[in-house]
Amino acid sequence: MTDAFTTWLLLAGPLWAVFGLWALPRFAGSRKVKDETGLARLQVAGVVGGFALGPVGLGIFYLQPRWITRASLTVGLLLAVFISSQVLVRIEDPNLPSALWLILAGPLWSVIAAYFIPRRYREAEADDQNALTAAALGGFAIGPLIFGLLWQHTPKISRDWIIVLGSLGAWQIYTLFALHNADNLCVAAPYHITYLAQQTANGVVIGCIYSLMAVGLTLIYSVQGIVSFAHGQLYMVGGYFSFYFLLHGSNLLSELTGTEISINPLWGIPVAGIIVFLMGALFERAFLKPMHEGLIERVSEYAILITFGFGFVIEYTTLAIAGPFPQRTDRFIEIRRFTFPRTQITDQFTFGPINIIGDRAFAMVIGILLIFALLYFLQRSWTGRALRATSQDRQAAAVTGINPTNMNTLSFGLGSMLAAMSGAALIPIFAWVPWVGAEMVGRSYVIVVLGGLGSVPGALVGGIIVGIVEALGAGCHPDPSRGAAYKEAFALVIFALVLLLKPTGLFGREQT
């Protein structure tokens, strides 16, 4: 154990976090301070201040309770992660902290806490809304210490608790990974910050593109209450419509003018969107409308089978027409990549450069613009408000003069259109085959669940999170070739955790 590690344990770290959890609410928790700040936030401030700066952090929060804000707690968490990571990655023997972590925290304690703590809350007739999430994260981050707090006091668990415990658990995973993989590019100083920034930028770019498809799926669900199992095939066929429009449009213009003309793939995006919008609207009128009119007895099973069959027909019709051969359109822009320049921080440390592929950046901008255009449409236009009203209460919307049948058709058409435009935006980047939609639709389901069923902003945030997780998971895997093959597995891990800890997602509302 190094001197730096010993010094950190004396001046800050987990012992001071435990002391701060107990001491700060008692010494700084006068009735006035408790009323203004809240007991839960005082407890969180004690953990964060003690873990980051030890007695210095606790003294600051004791003398100035008004500084206990979400911003200061976030800064404290970042500081704690940075300081402790820099200390722990210098430990020569990586088995010591790993063994201590498994004894004092880890997955076993997470399971135990998740089993017992919610039952304790129900026995005490306390608010157990976030008890399962806090118990699982707390058991993983601080092990048996979570029992003493939650078991004895059963405090009301706010979002601050979830953020702190989740951040501590994520920091521990990163630190243990760094100890056992010192040569990995994600942790090897001084290049790891640049590499992590590069992977994060890649994840944000591809995540915004994922979000465009997921937004269409969540729009259909929010209005009609069904999950479209044809969404991946609509995404795929949108790319093919763009490809054939550009191909035949360029040939026709070349014949008319006598010179070779190439149409920019940007024009294929609205064309694909319009065609697939009509496809989706016609399908909804023909096959889903009877379901909403009460002509179908088992609605959920019917929706699954009919949308799955629609997707099956689309995929194999496309395969028969286009064949199994990969297709790709020309580039959106001639710029191969955008480069953020190298920055000299100190003599030993240089940040950058960060490179983003030009077509991916262009597709990301298109995705963001379309999502914000949809949000503007939903918030500002009468038709958009009618869609939102239908999603909240169909009967009340019908009383006010809104036709729910038309809203169903519009929602399915718009959702299909967004999937198609997402495909048209990605066909210049990826090789396109008739079964390309299967992989993407799996990610869309994960994003929709993560963001919250029926939440358009949640789909955007969820897509970015999934993109970052996939990029960091693949880039930080000890074997890069295997990491690329496991990209979908990382998204499925997020999917499982959300279902276990917060089934309503980040922005979802509970169904009544």
Coordinates of C-alpha atoms in Angstrom, one line a residue:
M1 CA 0.0 0.0 0.0
T2 CA 1.5 3.3 -1.0
D3 CA 1.9 6.4 1.1
A4 CA -0.5 8.3 -1.1
F5 CA -3.2 5.7 -0.4
T6 CA -2.6 5.9 3.3
T7 CA -2.7 9.7 3.2
W8 CA -6.0 9.6 1.3
L9 CA -7.5 7.3 3.8
L10 CA -6.5 9.6 6.7
L11 CA -7.6 12.8 5.1
A12 CA -10.7 11.7 3.1
G13 CA -12.2 8.6 1.7
P14 CA -14.9 6.1 2.8
L15 CA -14.4 6.4 6.6
W16 CA -14.9 10.2 6.4
A17 CA -18.0 9.5 4.2
V18 CA -19.5 7.3 6.9
F19 CA -18.7 9.9 9.6
G20 CA -20.2 12.7 7.5
L21 CA -23.3 10.7 6.9
W22 CA -23.8 10.5 10.7
A23 CA -22.4 13.8 11.8
L24 CA -23.5 16.5 9.4
P25 CA -27.2 16.0 9.8
R26 CA -26.8 16.2 13.6
F27 CA -24.4 19.1 13.9
A28 CA -25.6 21.2 11.0
G29 CA -29.1 19.9 11.1
S30 CA -31.0 22.6 13.1
R31 CA -34.7 22.8 12.5
K32 CA -34.3 25.7 10.2
V33 CA -31.5 24.1 8.2
K34 CA -33.4 20.8 8.0
D35 CA -36.5 22.7 6.7
E36 CA -34.5 24.6 4.1
T37 CA -32.1 21.9 3.0
G38 CA -33.8 18.7 3.8
L39 CA -32.5 15.8 5.9
A40 CA -31.8 13.6 2.9
R41 CA -29.7 16.3 1.2
L42 CA -27.7 16.8 4.4
Q43 CA -27.0 13.1 4.6
V44 CA -25.9 13.1 0.9
A45 CA -23.8 16.2 1.5
G46 CA -22.1 14.4 4.5
V47 CA -21.2 11.4 2.3
V48 CA -19.9 13.5 -0.6
G49 CA -18.0 16.1 1.4
G50 CA -16.4 13.4 3.6
F51 CA -15.5 11.2 0.7
A52 CA -14.0 14.0 -1.4
L53 CA -12.3 16.3 1.1
G54 CA -12.7 14.7 4.5
P55 CA -13.0 17.2 7.4
V56 CA -12.4 20.1 5.0
G57 CA -15.6 19.2 3.0
L58 CA -17.6 18.6 6.1
G59 CA -16.5 21.9 7.6
I60 CA -17.5 23.8 4.5
F61 CA -21.0 22.3 4.5
Y62 CA -21.3 22.8 8.3
L63 CA -20.4 26.5 8.1
Q64 CA -22.3 27.2 4.9
P65 CA -25.4 24.9 4.7
R66 CA -26.8 27.0 1.9
W67 CA -23.9 25.8 -0.3
I68 CA -25.5 22.3 -0.3
T69 CA -27.0 22.4 -3.7
R70 CA -27.2 19.9 -6.6
A71 CA -24.4 21.7 -8.3
S72 CA -22.0 21.6 -5.3
L73 CA -22.8 17.9 -4.7
T74 CA -22.1 17.1 -8.4
V75 CA -18.8 18.9 -8.2
G76 CA -18.0 17.1 -5.0
L77 CA -18.7 13.7 -6.7
L78 CA -16.5 14.6 -9.7
L79 CA -13.7 15.7 -7.3
A80 CA -14.1 12.5 -5.2
V81 CA -13.9 10.3 -8.3
F82 CA -10.9 12.1 -9.7
I83 CA -8.8 12.1 -6.5
S84 CA -9.6 8.6 -5.4
S85 CA -9.0 7.2 -8.9
Q86 CA -5.6 8.9 -9.2
V87 CA -4.7 7.4 -5.8
L88 CA -6.0 3.9 -6.3
V89 CA -4.6 3.3 -9.8
R90 CA -1.1 3.7 -8.3
I91 CA -1.5 0.7 -5.9
E92 CA 1.1 -1.9 -6.8
D93 CA -0.9 -4.9 -5.6
P94 CA -4.4 -4.8 -7.3
N95 CA -5.7 -7.8 -5.3
L96 CA -5.9 -5.8 -2.0
P97 CA -8.6 -3.3 -3.0
S98 CA -10.4 -6.0 -4.9
A99 CA -10.6 -8.3 -1.9
L100 CA -11.7 -5.4 0.4
W101 CA -14.4 -4.4 -2.0
L102 CA -15.8 -7.9 -2.3
I103 CA -15.9 -8.1 1.5
L104 CA -17.3 -4.7 2.2
A105 CA -19.5 -4.1 -0.8
G106 CA -20.1 -5.6 -4.3
P107 CA -22.8 -7.6 -6.1
L108 CA -23.6 -10.0 -3.2
W109 CA -24.4 -7.2 -0.8
S110 CA -26.4 -5.6 -3.6
V111 CA -28.6 -8.7 -3.9
I112 CA -29.0 -9.0 -0.1
A113 CA -29.9 -5.3 0.3
A114 CA -32.4 -5.4 -2.6
Y115 CA -34.1 -8.4 -0.9
F116 CA -34.4 -7.2 2.7
I117 CA -34.5 -3.4 2.6
P118 CA -37.8 -2.9 0.7
R119 CA -39.5 -5.4 3.1
R120 CA -38.3 -3.4 6.0
Y121 CA -39.8 -0.2 4.5
R122 CA -43.1 -1.9 4.0
E123 CA -43.1 -3.2 7.6
A124 CA -42.4 0.3 8.8
E125 CA -45.1 1.7 6.5
A126 CA -42.5 4.1 5.0
D127 CA -42.4 5.4 1.5
D128 CA -40.7 2.6 -0.5
Q129 CA -40.9 4.2 -3.9
N130 CA -37.1 4.2 -4.5
A131 CA -36.2 1.7 -1.7
L132 CA -35.3 -1.1 -4.1
T133 CA -33.1 1.1 -6.3
A134 CA -31.3 2.7 -3.4
A135 CA -30.8 -0.7 -1.6
A136 CA -29.3 -2.3 -4.7
L137 CA -27.0 0.6 -5.5
G138 CA -26.1 1.1 -1.8
G139 CA -25.3 -2.6 -1.3
F140 CA -23.1 -2.5 -4.4
A141 CA -21.3 0.7 -3.3
I142 CA -21.0 0.6 0.5
G143 CA -22.2 -2.9 1.4
P144 CA -23.5 -3.5 4.9
L145 CA -23.3 0.2 5.8
I146 CA -26.5 0.7 3.8
F147 CA -28.3 -1.6 6.2
G148 CA -27.6 0.5 9.3
L149 CA -29.0 3.6 7.7
L150 CA -32.0 2.3 5.7
W151 CA -33.0 -0.4 8.2
Q152 CA -33.0 1.8 11.3
H153 CA -34.2 5.1 9.9
T154 CA -36.1 4.2 6.7
P155 CA -35.5 7.7 5.4
K156 CA -37.3 9.0 2.3
I157 CA -35.0 8.4 -0.6
S158 CA -34.7 11.3 -3.0
R159 CA -33.0 11.4 -6.4
D160 CA -29.8 12.7 -4.7
W161 CA -29.4 9.4 -3.0
I162 CA -29.7 7.5 -6.3
I163 CA -27.1 9.8 -8.0
V164 CA -24.6 9.5 -5.1
L165 CA -24.9 5.7 -4.7
G166 CA -24.9 5.1 -8.4
S167 CA -21.8 7.3 -8.9
L168 CA -19.9 5.6 -6.1
G169 CA -20.7 2.2 -7.6
A170 CA -19.6 3.3 -11.1
W171 CA -16.4 4.8 -9.6
Q172 CA -15.6 1.5 -7.9
I173 CA -16.0 -0.5 -11.1
Y174 CA -13.8 1.9 -13.0
T175 CA -11.1 1.8 -10.3
L176 CA -11.0 -2.0 -10.0
F177 CA -10.9 -2.2 -13.8
A178 CA -8.0 0.2 -13.8
L179 CA -6.1 -1.7 -11.2
H180 CA -6.3 -5.0 -13.1
N181 CA -5.8 -3.5 -16.6
A182 CA -3.1 -0.9 -16.1
D183 CA -2.1 -0.9 -19.8
N184 CA -5.7 -0.4 -21.1
L185 CA -6.1 2.8 -23.1
C186 CA -9.0 3.9 -21.0
V187 CA -6.9 4.1 -17.8
A188 CA -3.3 4.4 -19.0
A189 CA -2.2 7.9 -18.2
P190 CA -1.7 10.5 -19.7
Y191 CA -3.6 9.4 -22.8
H192 CA -6.7 7.9 -21.1
I193 CA -8.6 11.2 -20.8
T194 CA -8.2 11.9 -24.6
Y195 CA -9.1 8.3 -25.4
L196 CA -12.2 8.4 -23.1
A197 CA -13.2 11.7 -24.6
Q198 CA -12.9 10.3 -28.1
Q199 CA -15.0 7.2 -27.3
T200 CA -17.6 9.4 -25.5
A201 CA -17.8 11.7 -28.6
N202 CA -18.3 8.6 -30.8
G203 CA -21.0 7.4 -28.5
V204 CA -22.9 10.7 -28.4
V205 CA -22.8 10.9 -32.2
I206 CA -24.2 7.4 -32.8
G207 CA -26.5 7.7 -29.8
C208 CA -28.3 10.7 -31.4
I209 CA -28.9 8.6 -34.5
Y210 CA -30.2 5.7 -32.4
S211 CA -32.6 8.2 -30.7
L212 CA -34.3 9.2 -34.0
M213 CA -35.5 5.6 -34.5
A214 CA -36.4 5.2 -30.8
V215 CA -38.5 8.4 -30.9
G216 CA -40.7 6.9 -33.6
L217 CA -41.2 3.8 -31.5
T218 CA -42.1 5.7 -28.4
L219 CA -44.5 8.0 -30.3
I220 CA -46.5 5.0 -31.5
Y221 CA -46.6 3.5 -28.0
S222 CA -47.6 6.7 -26.3
V223 CA -50.6 7.2 -28.5
Q224 CA -51.7 3.6 -29.3
G225 CA -50.3 1.7 -26.3
I226 CA -48.7 -0.9 -28.6
V227 CA -45.2 -1.8 -29.5
S228 CA -44.6 -2.0 -33.3
F229 CA -42.6 -5.1 -34.1
A230 CA -42.2 -3.9 -37.7
H231 CA -40.2 -0.9 -36.7
G232 CA -36.8 -2.4 -37.6
Q233 CA -38.1 -3.3 -41.1
L234 CA -39.4 0.2 -41.6
Y235 CA -36.0 1.5 -40.7
M236 CA -34.4 -0.9 -43.2
V237 CA -36.8 -0.1 -46.1
G238 CA -36.3 3.6 -45.5
G239 CA -32.7 3.2 -46.4
Y240 CA -33.5 1.2 -49.5
F241 CA -36.1 3.8 -50.7
S242 CA -33.3 6.4 -50.3
F243 CA -30.8 4.3 -52.2
Y244 CA -33.1 3.6 -55.2
F245 CA -34.3 7.2 -55.3
L246 CA -30.7 8.4 -55.5
L247 CA -29.8 5.7 -58.0
H248 CA -32.6 6.2 -60.5
G249 CA -32.9 9.9 -59.9
S250 CA -29.2 10.3 -60.7
N251 CA -29.5 8.1 -63.8
L252 CA -32.6 10.0 -65.1
L253 CA -31.0 13.4 -64.6
S254 CA -27.8 12.2 -66.3
E255 CA -29.8 11.0 -69.3
L256 CA -31.8 14.3 -69.6
T257 CA -28.7 16.6 -69.3
G258 CA -26.1 14.4 -71.0
T259 CA -23.7 14.8 -68.1
E260 CA -23.1 12.6 -65.0
I261 CA -25.1 14.0 -62.1
S262 CA -25.1 12.7 -58.6
I263 CA -27.9 13.6 -56.1
N264 CA -26.8 14.2 -52.5
P265 CA -28.1 11.5 -50.1
L266 CA -29.6 14.3 -48.1
W267 CA -32.5 14.4 -50.6
G268 CA -33.2 10.8 -50.0
I269 CA -34.2 11.4 -46.4
P270 CA -37.4 13.3 -46.9
V271 CA -38.3 11.0 -49.9
A272 CA -38.0 7.9 -47.8
G273 CA -39.9 9.6 -44.9
I274 CA -42.9 10.5 -47.1
I275 CA -43.1 7.0 -48.7
V276 CA -42.9 5.1 -45.5
F277 CA -45.3 7.6 -43.8
L278 CA -47.9 6.6 -46.4
M279 CA -47.1 2.9 -45.9
G280 CA -47.5 3.2 -42.1
A281 CA -50.7 5.2 -42.4
L282 CA -52.3 2.7 -44.8
F283 CA -51.2 -0.3 -42.7
E284 CA -52.7 1.3 -39.6
R285 CA -56.0 2.0 -41.3
A286 CA -56.3 -1.5 -42.8
F287 CA -55.1 -3.6 -39.8
L288 CA -54.8 -1.7 -36.6
K289 CA -58.0 0.4 -36.8
P290 CA -60.3 -2.6 -36.2
M291 CA -58.4 -3.2 -33.0
H292 CA -59.2 0.2 -31.6
E293 CA -62.9 -0.1 -32.7
G294 CA -63.4 -3.1 -30.5
L295 CA -63.6 -5.6 -33.3
I296 CA -60.7 -7.6 -31.9
E297 CA -61.0 -9.5 -28.6
R298 CA -57.3 -10.0 -27.6
V299 CA -55.8 -6.7 -28.6
S300 CA -52.3 -7.1 -27.2
E301 CA -51.7 -10.5 -29.0
Y302 CA -53.3 -9.1 -32.2
A303 CA -51.0 -6.1 -32.2
I304 CA -47.9 -8.2 -31.7
L305 CA -48.8 -10.7 -34.4
I306 CA -50.0 -8.2 -37.0
T307 CA -47.0 -5.8 -36.7
F308 CA -44.6 -8.8 -36.7
G309 CA -46.3 -10.1 -39.8
F310 CA -46.0 -6.7 -41.5
G311 CA -42.3 -6.6 -40.7
F312 CA -41.9 -10.1 -42.0
V313 CA -43.5 -9.2 -45.3
I314 CA -41.4 -6.0 -45.7
E315 CA -38.1 -7.8 -45.0
Y316 CA -38.6 -10.7 -47.4
T317 CA -40.2 -8.6 -50.1
T318 CA -37.1 -6.4 -50.0
L319 CA -34.9 -9.4 -50.0
A320 CA -36.7 -10.7 -53.1
I321 CA -36.4 -7.4 -54.9
A322 CA -33.0 -6.0 -53.8
G323 CA -31.2 -9.3 -53.1
P324 CA -28.8 -10.0 -50.2
F325 CA -26.0 -7.9 -51.5
P326 CA -24.8 -4.9 -49.4
Q327 CA -25.7 -1.5 -50.7
R328 CA -24.4 2.0 -49.7
T329 CA -25.0 5.5 -51.1
D330 CA -22.5 8.3 -51.6
R331 CA -21.2 10.5 -48.8
F332 CA -23.2 13.4 -47.4
I333 CA -20.2 15.7 -47.3
E334 CA -16.7 15.4 -48.7
I335 CA -15.1 16.2 -45.3
R336 CA -13.8 12.9 -44.0
R337 CA -13.7 13.9 -40.4
F338 CA -14.0 16.9 -38.1
T339 CA -11.0 17.3 -35.8
F340 CA -10.9 19.2 -32.6
P341 CA -7.3 20.4 -32.2
R342 CA -4.7 19.2 -29.8
T343 CA -4.4 21.3 -26.6
Q344 CA -1.3 21.6 -24.5
I345 CA -2.3 21.5 -20.8
T346 CA 1.1 21.1 -19.2
D347 CA 4.5 19.9 -20.3
Q348 CA 3.6 16.3 -19.5
F349 CA -0.1 16.3 -20.5
T350 CA -1.7 17.1 -23.9
F351 CA -5.4 16.7 -24.6
G352 CA -6.7 15.8 -28.0
P353 CA -7.1 15.7 -30.9
I354 CA -10.7 14.4 -31.0
N355 CA -11.9 13.1 -34.4
I356 CA -15.5 12.7 -35.5
I357 CA -16.3 11.1 -38.9
G358 CA -17.9 13.6 -41.2
D359 CA -20.9 11.6 -42.3
R360 CA -21.7 10.5 -38.8
A361 CA -21.6 14.1 -37.5
F362 CA -23.9 15.1 -40.4
A363 CA -26.3 12.3 -39.6
M364 CA -26.2 13.3 -35.9
V365 CA -27.2 16.9 -36.8
I366 CA -30.1 15.6 -38.9
G367 CA -31.3 13.3 -36.1
I368 CA -31.2 16.1 -33.5
L369 CA -33.0 18.6 -35.8
L370 CA -35.7 16.1 -36.6
I371 CA -36.2 15.2 -32.9
F372 CA -36.5 18.9 -31.9
A373 CA -38.8 19.5 -34.9
L374 CA -41.1 16.7 -33.5
L375 CA -41.0 18.2 -30.0
Y376 CA -41.9 21.6 -31.5
F377 CA -44.7 20.0 -33.4
L378 CA -46.0 18.2 -30.3
Q379 CA -45.8 21.3 -28.1
R380 CA -46.8 24.1 -30.4
S381 CA -49.2 22.9 -33.0
W382 CA -52.9 22.0 -32.5
T383 CA -52.4 18.6 -34.0
G384 CA -49.4 17.9 -31.8
R385 CA -51.4 18.8 -28.7
A386 CA -54.2 16.5 -29.9
L387 CA -51.7 13.7 -30.1
R388 CA -50.5 14.4 -26.6
A389 CA -54.1 14.6 -25.3
T390 CA -54.9 11.3 -27.0
S391 CA -51.9 9.6 -25.4
Q392 CA -52.9 10.8 -21.9
D393 CA -56.7 10.1 -22.1
R394 CA -58.4 8.9 -25.2
Q395 CA -62.0 9.4 -23.9
A396 CA -61.3 12.9 -22.6
A397 CA -59.7 13.8 -25.9
A398 CA -62.7 12.5 -27.8
V399 CA -65.0 14.7 -25.7
T400 CA -63.1 17.8 -26.6
G401 CA -63.5 17.1 -30.4
I402 CA -60.4 15.2 -31.1
N403 CA -60.8 12.2 -33.4
P404 CA -58.7 9.4 -31.7
T405 CA -58.9 7.3 -34.9
N406 CA -57.1 9.9 -36.9
M407 CA -54.6 10.4 -34.1
N408 CA -53.8 6.7 -34.2
T409 CA -53.1 6.8 -37.9
L410 CA -51.0 9.9 -37.6
S411 CA -48.9 8.5 -34.8
F412 CA -48.2 5.3 -36.6
G413 CA -47.4 7.2 -39.8
L414 CA -45.1 9.6 -38.0
G415 CA -43.4 6.8 -36.1
S416 CA -42.8 4.9 -39.3
M417 CA -41.5 8.0 -41.0
L418 CA -39.0 8.7 -38.3
A419 CA -37.7 5.1 -38.5
A420 CA -37.4 5.4 -42.3
M421 CA -35.6 8.8 -42.1
S422 CA -33.2 7.3 -39.6
G423 CA -32.4 4.5 -42.0
A424 CA -32.0 7.0 -44.9
A425 CA -29.5 9.0 -42.7
L426 CA -27.4 5.9 -42.0
I427 CA -27.2 4.2 -45.4
P428 CA -24.2 6.4 -46.4
I429 CA -22.4 5.1 -43.3
F430 CA -23.2 1.4 -43.0
A431 CA -23.5 -1.4 -45.5
W432 CA -27.3 -2.0 -46.0
V433 CA -28.8 -5.5 -46.2
P434 CA -32.5 -6.5 -45.8
W435 CA -31.9 -7.8 -42.3
V436 CA -30.1 -4.7 -41.0
G437 CA -33.2 -3.6 -39.1
A438 CA -33.1 -6.5 -36.6
E439 CA -30.0 -5.3 -34.8
M440 CA -31.2 -1.7 -34.7
V441 CA -34.7 -2.4 -33.4
G442 CA -33.2 -4.3 -30.4
R443 CA -31.3 -1.1 -29.4
S444 CA -34.5 0.9 -29.9
Y445 CA -36.4 -1.2 -27.4
V446 CA -33.6 -0.8 -24.9
I447 CA -33.6 3.0 -25.5
V448 CA -37.4 3.3 -25.1
V449 CA -37.3 1.4 -21.8
L450 CA -34.4 3.3 -20.5
G451 CA -35.8 6.7 -21.4
G452 CA -39.4 5.8 -20.3
L453 CA -42.2 4.4 -22.4
G454 CA -44.0 7.3 -24.1
S455 CA -41.4 9.9 -23.4
V456 CA -39.8 11.6 -26.4
P457 CA -37.1 13.5 -24.4
G458 CA -36.4 10.2 -22.7
A459 CA -35.8 8.5 -26.0
L460 CA -33.2 11.2 -26.9
V461 CA -31.4 10.9 -23.5
G462 CA -31.7 7.1 -23.6
G463 CA -30.2 6.9 -27.1
I464 CA -27.2 9.0 -26.0
I465 CA -26.7 6.9 -22.9
V466 CA -26.8 3.6 -24.9
G467 CA -24.4 5.0 -27.5
I468 CA -21.9 6.1 -24.9
V469 CA -22.2 2.7 -23.0
E470 CA -21.6 0.8 -26.3
A471 CA -18.7 3.0 -27.3
L472 CA -16.9 2.9 -23.9
G473 CA -17.7 -0.8 -23.5
A474 CA -16.2 -1.7 -26.9
G475 CA -13.3 0.7 -26.6
C476 CA -12.3 -0.2 -23.1
H477 CA -12.6 -4.0 -23.4
P478 CA -9.2 -5.7 -22.8
D479 CA -9.6 -7.4 -26.2
P480 CA -10.8 -4.8 -28.7
S481 CA -11.9 -7.4 -31.2
R482 CA -14.2 -9.0 -28.7
G483 CA -15.3 -5.7 -27.4
A484 CA -16.8 -4.8 -30.8
A485 CA -18.6 -8.1 -30.9
Y486 CA -20.1 -7.5 -27.4
K487 CA -21.6 -4.0 -28.2
E488 CA -25.1 -5.3 -28.1
A489 CA -24.5 -7.1 -24.8
F490 CA -23.6 -3.8 -23.1
A491 CA -26.9 -2.4 -24.2
L492 CA -28.7 -5.4 -22.9
V493 CA -27.0 -5.1 -19.5
I494 CA -28.4 -1.5 -19.3
F495 CA -31.8 -2.9 -20.3
A496 CA -31.7 -5.5 -17.5
L497 CA -30.6 -3.0 -14.9
V498 CA -33.4 -0.6 -15.8
L499 CA -36.0 -3.3 -15.6
L500 CA -34.8 -4.4 -12.2
L501 CA -34.1 -1.0 -10.6
K502 CA -36.4 1.5 -12.3
P503 CA -39.0 -0.1 -14.6
T504 CA -40.6 3.2 -15.5
G505 CA -37.4 4.5 -17.0
L506 CA -35.7 7.8 -16.6
F507 CA -38.7 10.0 -17.7
G508 CA -41.5 7.5 -17.9
R509 CA -44.8 7.7 -15.9
E510 CA -46.4 4.9 -14.0
Q511 CA -49.5 3.4 -15.7
T512 CA -52.7 3.6 -13.7

